[in-house]
Coordinates of C-alpha atoms and ligand atoms in Angstrom, one line a residue:
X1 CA 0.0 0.0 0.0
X2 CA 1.1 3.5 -1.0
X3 CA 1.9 6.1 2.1
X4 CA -1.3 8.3 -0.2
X5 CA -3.2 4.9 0.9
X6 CA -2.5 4.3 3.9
X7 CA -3.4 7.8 5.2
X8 CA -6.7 8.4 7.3
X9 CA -8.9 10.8 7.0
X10 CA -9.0 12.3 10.4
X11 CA -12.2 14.2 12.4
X12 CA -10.7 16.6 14.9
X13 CA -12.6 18.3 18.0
X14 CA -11.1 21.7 19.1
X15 CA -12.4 22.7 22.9
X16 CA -12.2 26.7 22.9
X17 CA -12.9 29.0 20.1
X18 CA -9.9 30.9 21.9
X19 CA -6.5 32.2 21.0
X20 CA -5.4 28.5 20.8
X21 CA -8.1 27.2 19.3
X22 CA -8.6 29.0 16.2
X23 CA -4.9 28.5 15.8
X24 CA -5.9 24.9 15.8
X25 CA -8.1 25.1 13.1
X26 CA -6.4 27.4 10.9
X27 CA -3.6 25.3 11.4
X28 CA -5.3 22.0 10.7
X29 CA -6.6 23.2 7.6
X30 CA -3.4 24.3 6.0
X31 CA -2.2 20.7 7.5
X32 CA -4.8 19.4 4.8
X33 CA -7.3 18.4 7.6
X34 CA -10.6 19.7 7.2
X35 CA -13.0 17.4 9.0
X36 CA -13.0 19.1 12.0
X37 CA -15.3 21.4 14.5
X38 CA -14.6 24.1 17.3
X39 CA -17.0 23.9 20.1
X40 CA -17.1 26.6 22.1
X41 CA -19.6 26.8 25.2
X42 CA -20.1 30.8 25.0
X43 CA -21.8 32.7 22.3
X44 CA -18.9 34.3 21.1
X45 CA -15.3 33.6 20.0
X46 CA -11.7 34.7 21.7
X47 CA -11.7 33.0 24.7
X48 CA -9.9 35.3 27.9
X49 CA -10.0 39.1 25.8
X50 CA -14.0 37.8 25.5
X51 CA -14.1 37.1 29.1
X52 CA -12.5 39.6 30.1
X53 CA -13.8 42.9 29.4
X54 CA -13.0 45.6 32.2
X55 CA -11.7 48.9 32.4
X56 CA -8.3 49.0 31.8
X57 CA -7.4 45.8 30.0
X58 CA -4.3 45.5 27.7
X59 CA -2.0 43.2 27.1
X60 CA 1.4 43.7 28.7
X61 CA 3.3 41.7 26.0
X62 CA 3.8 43.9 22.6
X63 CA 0.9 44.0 20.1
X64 CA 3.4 42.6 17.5
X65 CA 4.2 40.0 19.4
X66 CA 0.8 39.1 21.3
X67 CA -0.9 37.8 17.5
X68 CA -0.1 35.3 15.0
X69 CA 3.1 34.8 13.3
X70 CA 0.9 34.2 10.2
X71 CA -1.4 37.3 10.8
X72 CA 0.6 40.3 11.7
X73 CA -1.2 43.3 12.3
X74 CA -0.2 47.2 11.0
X75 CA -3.0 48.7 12.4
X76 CA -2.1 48.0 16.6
X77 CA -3.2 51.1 18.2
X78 CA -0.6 51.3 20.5
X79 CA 2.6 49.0 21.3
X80 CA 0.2 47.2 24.7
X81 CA -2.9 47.3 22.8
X82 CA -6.2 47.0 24.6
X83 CA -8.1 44.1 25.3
X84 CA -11.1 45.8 22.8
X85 CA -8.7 45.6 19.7
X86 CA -7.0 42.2 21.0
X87 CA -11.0 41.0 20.6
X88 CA -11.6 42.0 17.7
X89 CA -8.3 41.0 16.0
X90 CA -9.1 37.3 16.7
X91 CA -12.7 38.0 15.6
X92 CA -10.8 39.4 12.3
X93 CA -8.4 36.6 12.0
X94 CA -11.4 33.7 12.6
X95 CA -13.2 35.8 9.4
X96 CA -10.0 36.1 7.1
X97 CA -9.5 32.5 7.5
X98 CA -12.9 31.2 7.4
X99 CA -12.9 29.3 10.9
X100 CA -15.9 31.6 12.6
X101 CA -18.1 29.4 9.9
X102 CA -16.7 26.0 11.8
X103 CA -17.4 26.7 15.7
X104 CA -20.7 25.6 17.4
X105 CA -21.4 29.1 19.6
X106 CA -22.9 27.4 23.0
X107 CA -22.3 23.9 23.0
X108 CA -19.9 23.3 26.0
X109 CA -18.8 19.7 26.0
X110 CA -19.5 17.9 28.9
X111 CA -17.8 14.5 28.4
X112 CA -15.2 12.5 26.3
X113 CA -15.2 9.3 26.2
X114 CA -12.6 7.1 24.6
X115 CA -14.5 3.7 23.5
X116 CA -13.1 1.6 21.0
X117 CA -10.4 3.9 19.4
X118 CA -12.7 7.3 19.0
X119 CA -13.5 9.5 21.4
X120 CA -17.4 10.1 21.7
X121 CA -18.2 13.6 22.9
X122 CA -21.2 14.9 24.7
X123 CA -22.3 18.4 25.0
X124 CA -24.6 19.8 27.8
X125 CA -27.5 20.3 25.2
X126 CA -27.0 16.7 25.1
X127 CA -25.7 16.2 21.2
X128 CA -23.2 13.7 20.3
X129 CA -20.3 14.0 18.4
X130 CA -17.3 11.6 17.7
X131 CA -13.5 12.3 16.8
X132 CA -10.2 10.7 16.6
X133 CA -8.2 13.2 17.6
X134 CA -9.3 16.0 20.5
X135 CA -7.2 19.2 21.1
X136 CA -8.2 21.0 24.1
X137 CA -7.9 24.8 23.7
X138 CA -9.5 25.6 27.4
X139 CA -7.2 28.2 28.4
X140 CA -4.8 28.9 31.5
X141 CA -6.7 31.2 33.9
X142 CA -10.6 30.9 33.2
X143 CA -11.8 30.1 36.6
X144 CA -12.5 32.7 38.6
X145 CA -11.4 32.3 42.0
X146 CA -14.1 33.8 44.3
X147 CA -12.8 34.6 47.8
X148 CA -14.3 33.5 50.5
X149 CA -15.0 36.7 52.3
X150 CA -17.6 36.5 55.2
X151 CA -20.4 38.7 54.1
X152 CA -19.9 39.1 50.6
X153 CA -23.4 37.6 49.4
X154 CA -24.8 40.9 52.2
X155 CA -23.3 43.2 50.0
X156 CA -26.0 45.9 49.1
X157 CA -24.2 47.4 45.6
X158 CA -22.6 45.2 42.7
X159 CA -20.1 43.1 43.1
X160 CA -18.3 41.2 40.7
X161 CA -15.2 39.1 39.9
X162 CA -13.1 41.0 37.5
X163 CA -13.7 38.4 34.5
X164 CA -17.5 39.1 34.9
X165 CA -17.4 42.8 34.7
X166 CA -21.0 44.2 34.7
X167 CA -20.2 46.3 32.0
X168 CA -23.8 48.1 32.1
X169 CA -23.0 49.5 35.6
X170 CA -22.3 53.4 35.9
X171 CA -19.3 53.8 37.3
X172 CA -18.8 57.6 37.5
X173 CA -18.9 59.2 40.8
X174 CA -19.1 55.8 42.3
X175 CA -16.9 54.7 45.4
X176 CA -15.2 51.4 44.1
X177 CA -13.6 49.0 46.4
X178 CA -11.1 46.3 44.4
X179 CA -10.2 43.6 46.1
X180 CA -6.1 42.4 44.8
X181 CA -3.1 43.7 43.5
X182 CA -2.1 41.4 40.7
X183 CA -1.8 42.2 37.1
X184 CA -6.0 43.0 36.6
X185 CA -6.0 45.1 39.4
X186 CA -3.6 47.4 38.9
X187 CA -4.8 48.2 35.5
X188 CA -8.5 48.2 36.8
X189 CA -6.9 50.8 39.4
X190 CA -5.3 53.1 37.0
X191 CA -8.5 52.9 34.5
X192 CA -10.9 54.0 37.4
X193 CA -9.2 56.6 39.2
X194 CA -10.0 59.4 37.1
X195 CA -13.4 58.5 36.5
X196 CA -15.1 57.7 40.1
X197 CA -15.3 59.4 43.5
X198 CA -13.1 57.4 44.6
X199 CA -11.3 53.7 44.1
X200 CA -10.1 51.9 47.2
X201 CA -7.4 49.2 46.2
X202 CA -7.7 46.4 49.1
X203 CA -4.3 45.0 49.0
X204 CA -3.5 41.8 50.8
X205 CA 0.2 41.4 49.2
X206 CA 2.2 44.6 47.7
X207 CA 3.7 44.1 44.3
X208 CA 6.1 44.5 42.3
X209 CA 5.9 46.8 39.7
X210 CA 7.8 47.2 36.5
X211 CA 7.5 50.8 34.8
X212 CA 6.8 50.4 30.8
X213 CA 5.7 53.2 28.8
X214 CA 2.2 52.5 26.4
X215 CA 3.2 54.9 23.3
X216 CA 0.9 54.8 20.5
X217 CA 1.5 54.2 17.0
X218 CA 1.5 57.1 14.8
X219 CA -0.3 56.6 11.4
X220 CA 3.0 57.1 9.8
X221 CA 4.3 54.3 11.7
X222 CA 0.9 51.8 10.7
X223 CA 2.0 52.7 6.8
X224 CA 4.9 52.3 7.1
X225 CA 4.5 48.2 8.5
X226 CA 1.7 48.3 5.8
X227 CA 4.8 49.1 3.5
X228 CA 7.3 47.5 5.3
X229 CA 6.5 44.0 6.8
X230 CA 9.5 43.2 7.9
X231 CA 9.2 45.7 9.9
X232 CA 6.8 44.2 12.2
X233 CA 9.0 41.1 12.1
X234 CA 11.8 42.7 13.1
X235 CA 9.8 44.0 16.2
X236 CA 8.7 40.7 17.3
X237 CA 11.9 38.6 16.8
X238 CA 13.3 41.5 18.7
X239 CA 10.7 40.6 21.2
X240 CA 10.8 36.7 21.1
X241 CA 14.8 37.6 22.3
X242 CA 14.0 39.8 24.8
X243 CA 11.3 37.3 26.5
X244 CA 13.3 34.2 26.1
X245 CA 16.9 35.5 27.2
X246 CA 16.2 38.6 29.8
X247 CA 13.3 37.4 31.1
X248 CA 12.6 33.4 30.8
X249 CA 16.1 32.6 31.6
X250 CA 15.8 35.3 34.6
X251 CA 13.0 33.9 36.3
X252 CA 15.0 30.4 36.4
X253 CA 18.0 32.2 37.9
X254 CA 17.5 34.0 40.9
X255 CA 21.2 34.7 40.7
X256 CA 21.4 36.4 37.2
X257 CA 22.5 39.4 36.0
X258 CA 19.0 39.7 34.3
X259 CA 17.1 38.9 37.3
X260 CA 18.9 41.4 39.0
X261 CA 18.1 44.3 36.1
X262 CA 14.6 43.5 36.6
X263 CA 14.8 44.1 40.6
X264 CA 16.9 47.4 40.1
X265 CA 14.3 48.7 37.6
X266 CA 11.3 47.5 39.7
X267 CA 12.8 49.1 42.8
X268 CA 13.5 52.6 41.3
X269 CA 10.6 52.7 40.2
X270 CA 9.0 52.5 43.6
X271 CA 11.9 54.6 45.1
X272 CA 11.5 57.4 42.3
X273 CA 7.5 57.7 41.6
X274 CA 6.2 57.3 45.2
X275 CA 7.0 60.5 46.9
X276 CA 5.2 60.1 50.5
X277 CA 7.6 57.7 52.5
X278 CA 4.6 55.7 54.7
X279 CA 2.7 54.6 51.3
X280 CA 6.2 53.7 49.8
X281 CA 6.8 51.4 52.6
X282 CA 3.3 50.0 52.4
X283 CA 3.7 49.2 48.6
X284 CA 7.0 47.7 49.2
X285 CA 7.1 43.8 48.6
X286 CA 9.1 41.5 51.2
X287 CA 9.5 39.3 49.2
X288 CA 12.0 39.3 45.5
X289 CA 11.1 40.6 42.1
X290 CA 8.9 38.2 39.6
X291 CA 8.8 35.5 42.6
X292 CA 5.0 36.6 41.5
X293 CA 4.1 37.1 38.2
X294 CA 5.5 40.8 37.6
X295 CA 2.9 43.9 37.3
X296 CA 3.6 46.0 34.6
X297 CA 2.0 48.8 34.5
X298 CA 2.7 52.6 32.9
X299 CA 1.3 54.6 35.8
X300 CA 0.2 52.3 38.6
X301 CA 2.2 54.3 41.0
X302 CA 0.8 57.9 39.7
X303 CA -2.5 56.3 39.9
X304 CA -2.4 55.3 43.6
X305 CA -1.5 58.6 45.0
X306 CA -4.0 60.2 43.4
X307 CA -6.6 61.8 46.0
X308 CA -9.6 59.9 44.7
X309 CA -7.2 56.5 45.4
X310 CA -6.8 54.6 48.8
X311 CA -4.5 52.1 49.2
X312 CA -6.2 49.6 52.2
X313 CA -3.6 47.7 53.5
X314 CA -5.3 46.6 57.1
X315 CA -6.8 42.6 56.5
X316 CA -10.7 42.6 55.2
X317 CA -12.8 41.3 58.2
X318 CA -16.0 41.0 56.6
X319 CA -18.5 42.7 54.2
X320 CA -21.6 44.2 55.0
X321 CA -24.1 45.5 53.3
X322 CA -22.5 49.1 52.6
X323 CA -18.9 48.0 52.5
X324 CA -15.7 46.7 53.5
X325 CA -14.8 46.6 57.3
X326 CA -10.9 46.1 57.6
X327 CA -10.0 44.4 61.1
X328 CA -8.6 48.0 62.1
X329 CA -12.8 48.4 62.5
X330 CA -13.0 50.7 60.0
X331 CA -15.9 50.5 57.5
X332 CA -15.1 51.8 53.6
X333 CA -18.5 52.4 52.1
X334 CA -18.8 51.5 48.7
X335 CA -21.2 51.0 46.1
X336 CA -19.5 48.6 44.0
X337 CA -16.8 45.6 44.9
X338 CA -14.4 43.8 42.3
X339 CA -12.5 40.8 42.9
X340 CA -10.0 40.9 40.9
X341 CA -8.9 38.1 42.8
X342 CA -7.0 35.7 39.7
X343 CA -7.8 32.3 38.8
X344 CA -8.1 28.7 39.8
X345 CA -4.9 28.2 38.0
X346 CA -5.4 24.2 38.2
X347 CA -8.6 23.7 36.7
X348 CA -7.5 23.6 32.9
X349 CA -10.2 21.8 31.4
X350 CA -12.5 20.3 34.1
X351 CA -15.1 20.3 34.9
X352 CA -15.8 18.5 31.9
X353 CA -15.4 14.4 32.5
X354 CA -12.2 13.0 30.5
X355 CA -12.7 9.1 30.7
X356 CA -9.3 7.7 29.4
X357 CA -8.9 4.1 27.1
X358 CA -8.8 2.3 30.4
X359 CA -12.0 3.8 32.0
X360 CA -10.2 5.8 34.3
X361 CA -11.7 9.7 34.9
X362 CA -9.0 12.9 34.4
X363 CA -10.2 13.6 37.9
X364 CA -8.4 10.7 39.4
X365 CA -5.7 10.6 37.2
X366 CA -5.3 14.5 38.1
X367 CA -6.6 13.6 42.0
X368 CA -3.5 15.1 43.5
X369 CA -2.5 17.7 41.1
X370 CA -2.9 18.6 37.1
X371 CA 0.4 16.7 35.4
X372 CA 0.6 16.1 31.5
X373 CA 4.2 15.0 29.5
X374 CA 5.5 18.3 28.0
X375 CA 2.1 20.1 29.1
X376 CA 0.8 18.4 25.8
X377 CA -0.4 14.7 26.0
X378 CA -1.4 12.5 29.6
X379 CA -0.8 8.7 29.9
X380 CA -3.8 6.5 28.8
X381 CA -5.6 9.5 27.1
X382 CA -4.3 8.5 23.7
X383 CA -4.8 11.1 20.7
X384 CA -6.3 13.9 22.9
X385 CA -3.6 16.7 23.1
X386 CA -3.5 20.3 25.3
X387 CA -2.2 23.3 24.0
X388 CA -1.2 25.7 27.2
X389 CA -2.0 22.5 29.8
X390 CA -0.3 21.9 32.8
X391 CA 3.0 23.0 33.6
X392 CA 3.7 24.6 30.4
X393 CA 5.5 28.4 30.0
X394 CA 3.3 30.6 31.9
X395 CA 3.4 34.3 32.9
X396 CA 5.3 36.9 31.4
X397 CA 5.2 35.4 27.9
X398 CA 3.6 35.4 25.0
X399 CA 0.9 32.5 25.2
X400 CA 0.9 32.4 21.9
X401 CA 4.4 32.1 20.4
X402 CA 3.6 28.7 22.9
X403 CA 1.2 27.6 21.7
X404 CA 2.1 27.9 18.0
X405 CA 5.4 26.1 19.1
X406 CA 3.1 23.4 20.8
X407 CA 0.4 23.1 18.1
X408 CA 3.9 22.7 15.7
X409 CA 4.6 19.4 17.5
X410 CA 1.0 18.2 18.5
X411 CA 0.7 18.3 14.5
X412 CA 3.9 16.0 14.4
X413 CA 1.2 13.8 16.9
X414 CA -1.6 13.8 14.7
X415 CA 0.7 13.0 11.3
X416 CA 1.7 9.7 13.1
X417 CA -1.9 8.8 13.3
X418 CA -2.8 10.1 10.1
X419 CA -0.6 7.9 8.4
X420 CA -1.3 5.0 10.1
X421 CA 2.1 4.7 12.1
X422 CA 0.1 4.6 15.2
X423 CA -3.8 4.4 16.2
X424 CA -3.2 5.6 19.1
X425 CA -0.7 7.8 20.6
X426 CA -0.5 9.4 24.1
X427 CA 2.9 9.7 26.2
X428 CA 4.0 6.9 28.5
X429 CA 3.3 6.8 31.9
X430 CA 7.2 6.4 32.3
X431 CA 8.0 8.9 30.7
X432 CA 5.8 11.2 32.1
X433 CA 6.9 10.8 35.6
X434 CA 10.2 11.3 34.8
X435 CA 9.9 14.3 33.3
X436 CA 7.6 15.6 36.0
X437 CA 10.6 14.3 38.3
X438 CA 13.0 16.3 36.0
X439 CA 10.6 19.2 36.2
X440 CA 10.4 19.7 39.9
X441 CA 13.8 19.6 41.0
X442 CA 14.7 22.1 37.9
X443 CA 11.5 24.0 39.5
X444 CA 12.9 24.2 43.4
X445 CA 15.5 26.7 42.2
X446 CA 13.7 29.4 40.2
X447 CA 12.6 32.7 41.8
X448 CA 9.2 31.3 42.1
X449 CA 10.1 29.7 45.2
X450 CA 11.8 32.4 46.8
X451 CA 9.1 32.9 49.4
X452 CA 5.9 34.5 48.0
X453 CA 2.8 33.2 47.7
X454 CA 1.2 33.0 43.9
X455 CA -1.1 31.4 41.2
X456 CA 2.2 29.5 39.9
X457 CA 2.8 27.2 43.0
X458 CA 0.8 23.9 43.6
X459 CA -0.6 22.3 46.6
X460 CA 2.5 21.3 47.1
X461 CA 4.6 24.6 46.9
X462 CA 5.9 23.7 43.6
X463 CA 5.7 26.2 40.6
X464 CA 3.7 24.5 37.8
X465 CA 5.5 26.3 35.2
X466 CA 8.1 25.5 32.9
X467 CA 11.3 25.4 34.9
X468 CA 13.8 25.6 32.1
X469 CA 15.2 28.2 29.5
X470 CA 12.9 29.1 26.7
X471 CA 15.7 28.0 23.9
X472 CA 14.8 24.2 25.5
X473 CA 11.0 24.7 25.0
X474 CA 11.8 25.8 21.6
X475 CA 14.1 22.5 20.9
X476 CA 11.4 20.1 22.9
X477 CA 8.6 21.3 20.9
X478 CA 10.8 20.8 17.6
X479 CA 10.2 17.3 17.4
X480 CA 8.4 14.5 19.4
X481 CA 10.8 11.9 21.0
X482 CA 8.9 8.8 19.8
X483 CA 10.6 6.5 22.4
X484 CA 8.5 8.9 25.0
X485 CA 4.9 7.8 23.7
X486 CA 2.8 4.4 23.4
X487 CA 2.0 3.6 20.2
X488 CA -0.8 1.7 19.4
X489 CA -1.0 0.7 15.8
Ligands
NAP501 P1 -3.6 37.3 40.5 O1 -2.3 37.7 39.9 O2 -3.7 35.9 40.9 O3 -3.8 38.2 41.7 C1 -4.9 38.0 42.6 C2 -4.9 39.1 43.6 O4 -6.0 38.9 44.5 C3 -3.7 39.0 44.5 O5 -3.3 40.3 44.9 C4 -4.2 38.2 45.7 O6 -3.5 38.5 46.9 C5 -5.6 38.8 45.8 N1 -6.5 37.9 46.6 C6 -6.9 36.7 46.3 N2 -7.7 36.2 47.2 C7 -7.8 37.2 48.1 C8 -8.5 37.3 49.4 N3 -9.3 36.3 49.8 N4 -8.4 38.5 50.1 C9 -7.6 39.5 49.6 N5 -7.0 39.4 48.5 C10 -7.1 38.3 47.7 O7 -4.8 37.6 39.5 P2 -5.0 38.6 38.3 O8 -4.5 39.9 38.7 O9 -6.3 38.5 37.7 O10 -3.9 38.1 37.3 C11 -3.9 36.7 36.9 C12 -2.9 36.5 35.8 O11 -3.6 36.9 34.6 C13 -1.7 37.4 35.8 O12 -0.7 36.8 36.6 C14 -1.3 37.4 34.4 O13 -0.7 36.2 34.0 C15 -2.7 37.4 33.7 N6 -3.0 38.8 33.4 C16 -2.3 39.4 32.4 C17 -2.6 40.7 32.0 C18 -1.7 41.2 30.9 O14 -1.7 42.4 30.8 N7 -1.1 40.4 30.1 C19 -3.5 41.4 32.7 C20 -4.3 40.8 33.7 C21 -4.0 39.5 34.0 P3 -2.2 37.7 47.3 O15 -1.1 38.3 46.4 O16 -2.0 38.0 48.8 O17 -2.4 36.3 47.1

C-alpha cells in the first residue's frame, strides 16, 4: 500500500474558540485536515479578551508580538494594545481564514469518552459527536477564583469578579472598592481613578511593579508596517529575544544578572515615583522581584496617590451591606466591589469528564494535582492533546508564540496517526513521571520559590510552570521523542 493509501482521513474536535483554538483550526486546515469542528460553550469567540472585558485591560506583552506569526497586524493602536482591539483582531483573524463558519457558539462539551479507538463527545445540550483526535484549547486562567469573604453575598451594591465585569453599571462618581493587586487590578486601578469618586485598592500582598511606557503608533508608523513588513518582524523577533533571554532565563535564575536588572528597575521605580515615605513602605514587597508574576503597569504608581485613590492595606474582616470593614474596625463604604482576585490556576479543562482508554476519569488521574508530559499529552488518554495545559511556560510570555510552538509538535502527533504509524498515541506513563521528576527539581531553584505566595505554585509549593530556558522549549517542541509515547498501531 502507498503512504497516499494508507493515510486516514481524520475528524478533529477543538475545545475553545480561543487564541489556541482558532490556531488549531487554521492550522489544521493548511495541514490538509478539514474534518473538523470548534466547540465553544459561549456565544462568542476569543476565549480570555471575551471574558474579560474591564476597564483597563491591555496586554502587557507587545501587540506585535501578542498575534499570530501568520497574521501580523499594522493597524495596533498602541505598542500594549487593549483588550477591545486584542478582541476584535481574533474576531478578524477567525473571518479572514474562514474558521468563525466551523465553531458551534454554545455547545460546551461535557464529556469525552474514549471507546473503541474514538473519542465520543457529549455536550450539555446533550448532542453527540465523535472524533479521533481532540485538542483542548480551554485556556490557563478561566476560573475565577471567588474569595471567600464573610459577608460578601450581604453586599447591598454590585459586586463582581473582575472576569464578569458588569459592564452596564455606571461607574462615574461611584466609590469602588477592588479587592487584589495582581496584574488585573492594577490596571482596573489606574483605569478608574479618574473617573469615580473614589477607588479603594484592598491590597492583601504589595507588588512588584515594572515601569513600561504604552506609546501609541503614529499613522506614519501603521504605513509604514503596511509598506514594510519586515518591519513588524523585526519588532517581534526583537521581542521573542528579549522574552526568552532577559526574562525566561531570569526567572529560572534568581542569581542572574538579568534577574537582578529586573529588581533594580522594579525598585527605582518605587523609590522614584512614590513620593510620600509611609505609602512607599506600604507598597513595598518582602519578598523578590517576579517570585509573582510581575505587574507591569505605565502609571500604577501615579494612579495610587492620586486623592480619589486609597490604598487599604489593614486585612478585610468582613462585608456588610455598605462595604468593607478592615480588622482596624474601619468600614469603607462603597457602592460597588471587584475581585479581581485571579484564577483557579489548576482547573484547565475540568469540569468536563475525561474518561481515558482504560475507564479511568481525568479527575483521578489529576486527584493530587494537574500533570501532562511536555504540558501536551497524559498517559492513557491517547490522541487527545492540550495546548497551554499543565506546567507549560506561563506568565510573562507570549501565550501564543507557545502555543504555536506546541500546536507545531501536536501536529507532528496527529501525522503519526494520520498515516497510520500509530492508532493511538499518548505519552507513556514512564516517561511522564520522569519528566515531571526532571521538572520539579529544575522548578525548586527558580525565583518562584523564593518565598511569596502566587497562582504558579501547587498544593505542594511547587511552581507548575516551565522550569527551564525558553531556547529548550523551543528545541522540545521541535520534534516529538517517539521512544516517550505508546504507540498503538
Ligand atoms: P492574580 O495575579 O492571581 O492576583 C490576585 C490578587 O487577588 C492578589 O493580589 C491576591 O492577593 C488577591 N487575593 C486573592 N484572594 C484574596 C482574598 N481572599 N483576600 C484578599 N486578596 C485576595 O490575579 P490577576 O491579577 O487576575 O492576574 C492573573 C494573571 O492573569 C496574571 O498573573 C497574568 O498572568 C494574567 N493577566 C495578564 C494581564 C496582561 O496584561 N497580560 C492582565 C491581567 C492579568 P495575594 O497576592 O496576597 O495572594
Amino acid at each position: 500500500m502507498s503512504e497516499e493509501n494508507a493515510a486516514r482521513d481524520l475528524r478533529v474536535v477543538i475545545i475553545g474558540a480561543g487564541m489556541a483554538g482558532l490556531l488549531s483550526a487554521i492550522e489544521l486546515r493548511k495541514a490538509g485536515i478539514t474534518d473538523y469542528v470548534i466547540y465553544e460553550k459561549a456565544d462568542r469567540l476569543g476565549g480570555t479578551w471575551r471574558e474579560n472585558r474591564y476597564p483597563g485591560i491591555a496586554c502587557d506583552v507587545p501587540s506585535h508580538f501578542y498575534c499570530y506569526s501568520f497574521a501580523p497586524n499594522p493597524d495596533w493602536s498602541h505598542q500594549f494594545s487593549p483588550g477591545a482591539e486584542i478582541q476584535a483582531y481574533f474576531e478578524n483573524v477567525a473571518r479572514t481564514y474562514g474558521v468563525d463558519r466551523e465553531i458551534r457558539f454554545g455547545e460546551e462539551i461535557t464529556r469525552c469518552e474514549f471507546v473503541d479507538g474514538r473519542w465520543r463527545i457529549t455536550t450539555k445540550g446533550g448532542s453527540e459527536d465523535e472524533a479521533d483526535v481532540v485538542i483542548a484549547a480551554t485556556g490557563v486562567l478561566h476560573h475565577p477564583n471567588i474569595p471567600e469573604i464573610p459577608g460578601l453575598e450581604t453586599f447591598e451594591g454590585s459586586s463582581f469578579h473582575s472576569a464578569r465585569w458588569e459592564e452596564a453599571l455606571p461607574l462615574d462618581g461611584k466609590r469602588v472598592g477592588v479587592i487584589g493587586t495582581g496584574s488585573t487590578g492594577v490596571q482596573i486601578v489606574s483605569a478608574l481613578v479618574d473617573r469615580v469618586a473614589k477607588v479603594s485598592l484592598f491590597q492583601r500582598t504589595a507588588q512588584w511593579v515594572l515601569r513600561q511606557e504604552n506609546p501609541a503608533f503614529s499613522d506614519a508608523e501603521k504605513a509604514a508596517f503596511r509598506a514594510h513588513p519586515e518591519q513588524i518582524e523585526a519588532i517581534r523577533e526583537e521581542a521573542s529575544e528579549m522574552f526568552a533571554q532577559g526574562f525566561a532565563n531570569a526567572v529560572i535564575d534568581p542569581d542572574s544578572e538579568q534577574l537582578r536588572g529586573i529588581e533594580e528597575a522594579c525598585r527605582q521605580n518605587l523609590e522614584e515615583t512614590v513620593t510620600d515615605p509611609e505609602l512607599r513602605e506600604r507598597l513595598r514587597p518582602d519578598y523578590r522581584a517576579a517570585c509573582k508574576r510581575l505587574v507591569i503597569s505605565p502609571d500604577f504608581y501615579e494612579s495610587i496617590q492620586k486623592p480619589t485613590a486609597e490604598l487599604v492595606t489593614d486585612e478585610i474582616e468582613r462585608v456588610e451591606p455598605s462595604g468593607i470593614r478592615t480588622r482596624d474596625g474601619r468600614l469603607h463604604e462603597l457602592d460597588v466591589i471587584v475581585l479581581a482576585t485571579g484564577f483557579r490556576a489548576d482547573r484547565f479543562m475540568r469540569p468536563m469528564e475525561i474518561i481515558s482508554r482504560s475507564g479511568k476519569r481525568l479527575d483521578e488521574i489529576w486527584a493530587q494535582r494537574p500533570s501532562a508530559y511536555l504540558s501536551i499529552s497524559v498517559p492513557d488518554l491517547p490522541n487527545f492533546f492540550m495546548l497551554n495545559g499543565p506546567n507549560g511556560p506561563v506568565g510573562n510570555f507570549s501565550l501564543i508564540e507557545i502555543a504555536e510552538l506546541q500546536f507545531g509538535y501536536i501536529m507532528q502527533l496527529v501525522d503519526m496517526i494520520r498515516s497510520a504509524k500509530c492508532r493511538e498515541i499518548s505519552a507513556s506513563a514512564a516517561a511522564t513521571s520522569n519528566f515531571d521528576a526532571e521538572r520539579v527539581e529544575a522548578a525548586k531553584s527558580t525565583i518562584w520559590t523564593t518565598g511569596c505566595r502566587s497562582w504558579y505554585l501547587d498544593d505542594r509549593g511547587i511552581p507548575a510552570t516551565w522550569p527551564w530556558t525558553f531556547d529548550r522549549f523551543r528545541e522540545e517542541m521541535s520534534a516529538p521523542d517517539l521512544d516517550d509515547y505508546d504507540c498503538i498501531d
